[in-house]
C-alpha positions as a printed NumPy array, in Angstrom:
array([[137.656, 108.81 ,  81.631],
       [134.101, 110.415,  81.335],
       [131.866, 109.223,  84.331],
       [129.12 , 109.238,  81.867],
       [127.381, 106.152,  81.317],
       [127.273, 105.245,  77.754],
       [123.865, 104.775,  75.69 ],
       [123.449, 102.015,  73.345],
       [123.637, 103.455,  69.927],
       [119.818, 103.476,  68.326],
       [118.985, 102.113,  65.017],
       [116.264, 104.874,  63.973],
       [113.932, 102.103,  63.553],
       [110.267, 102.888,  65.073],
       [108.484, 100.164,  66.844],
       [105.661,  98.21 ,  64.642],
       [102.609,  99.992,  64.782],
       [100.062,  98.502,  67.472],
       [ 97.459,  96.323,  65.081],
       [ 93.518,  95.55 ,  66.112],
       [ 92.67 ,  92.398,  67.915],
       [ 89.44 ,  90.772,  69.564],
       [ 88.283,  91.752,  71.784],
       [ 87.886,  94.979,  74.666],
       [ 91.172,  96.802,  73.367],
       [ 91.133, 100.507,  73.53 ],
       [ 90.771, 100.093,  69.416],
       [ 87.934,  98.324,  69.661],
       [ 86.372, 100.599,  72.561],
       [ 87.487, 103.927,  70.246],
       [ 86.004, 102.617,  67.274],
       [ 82.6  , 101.595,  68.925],
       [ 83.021, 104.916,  70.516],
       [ 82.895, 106.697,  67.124],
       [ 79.86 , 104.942,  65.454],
       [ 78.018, 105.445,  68.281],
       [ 78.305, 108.867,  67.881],
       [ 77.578, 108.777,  64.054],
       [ 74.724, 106.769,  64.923],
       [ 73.337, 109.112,  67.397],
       [ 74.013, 112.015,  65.188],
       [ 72.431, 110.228,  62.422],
       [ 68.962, 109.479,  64.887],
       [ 68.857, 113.248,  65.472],
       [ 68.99 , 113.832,  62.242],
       [ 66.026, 111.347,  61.328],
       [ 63.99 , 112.839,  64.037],
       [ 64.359, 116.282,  62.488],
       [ 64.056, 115.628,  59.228],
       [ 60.549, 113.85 ,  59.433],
       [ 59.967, 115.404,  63.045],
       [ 58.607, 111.804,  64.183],
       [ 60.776, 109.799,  67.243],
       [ 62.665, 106.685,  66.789],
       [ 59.483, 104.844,  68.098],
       [ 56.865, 106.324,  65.473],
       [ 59.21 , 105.646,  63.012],
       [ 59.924, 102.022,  63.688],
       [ 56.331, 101.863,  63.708],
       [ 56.04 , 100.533,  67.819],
       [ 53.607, 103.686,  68.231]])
C-alpha cells in the first residue's frame, strides 16, 4: 500500500468564464479604467490639435 493520498481524477473541463454584472466589479472598474484613459488621451489630443483648453473650447471662456 502507497501512503499516498489519492487525487480525484479531473475532467479537463475549465471553469465558466467570469461574466459582467452591475455594479463595482473589478470589470466594471477595468473598463471605466480604460475609457478614461482614451478619453484623456483623446482631450490632449483636442488641445493640441486646435491649441485651445477644454474650457475655450466648450465655449465657458
Amino acid at each position: 500500500m502507497s501512503t499516498a493520498p489519492e487525487q480525484a481524477p479531473q475532467t479537463g473541463e475549465t471553469p465558466p468564464a467570469q461574466e459582467p454584472a452591475f455594479g463595482w466589479t473589478p470589470y466594471a472598474e477595468i473598463i471605466n479604467g480604460r475609457f478614461a484613459m482614451i478619453g484623456f488621451v483623446l482631450l490632449l489630443v483636442l488641445e493640441w490639435v486646435t491649441h485651445q483648453d477644454i474650457f475655450t473650447w466648450l465655449g465657458l471662456r
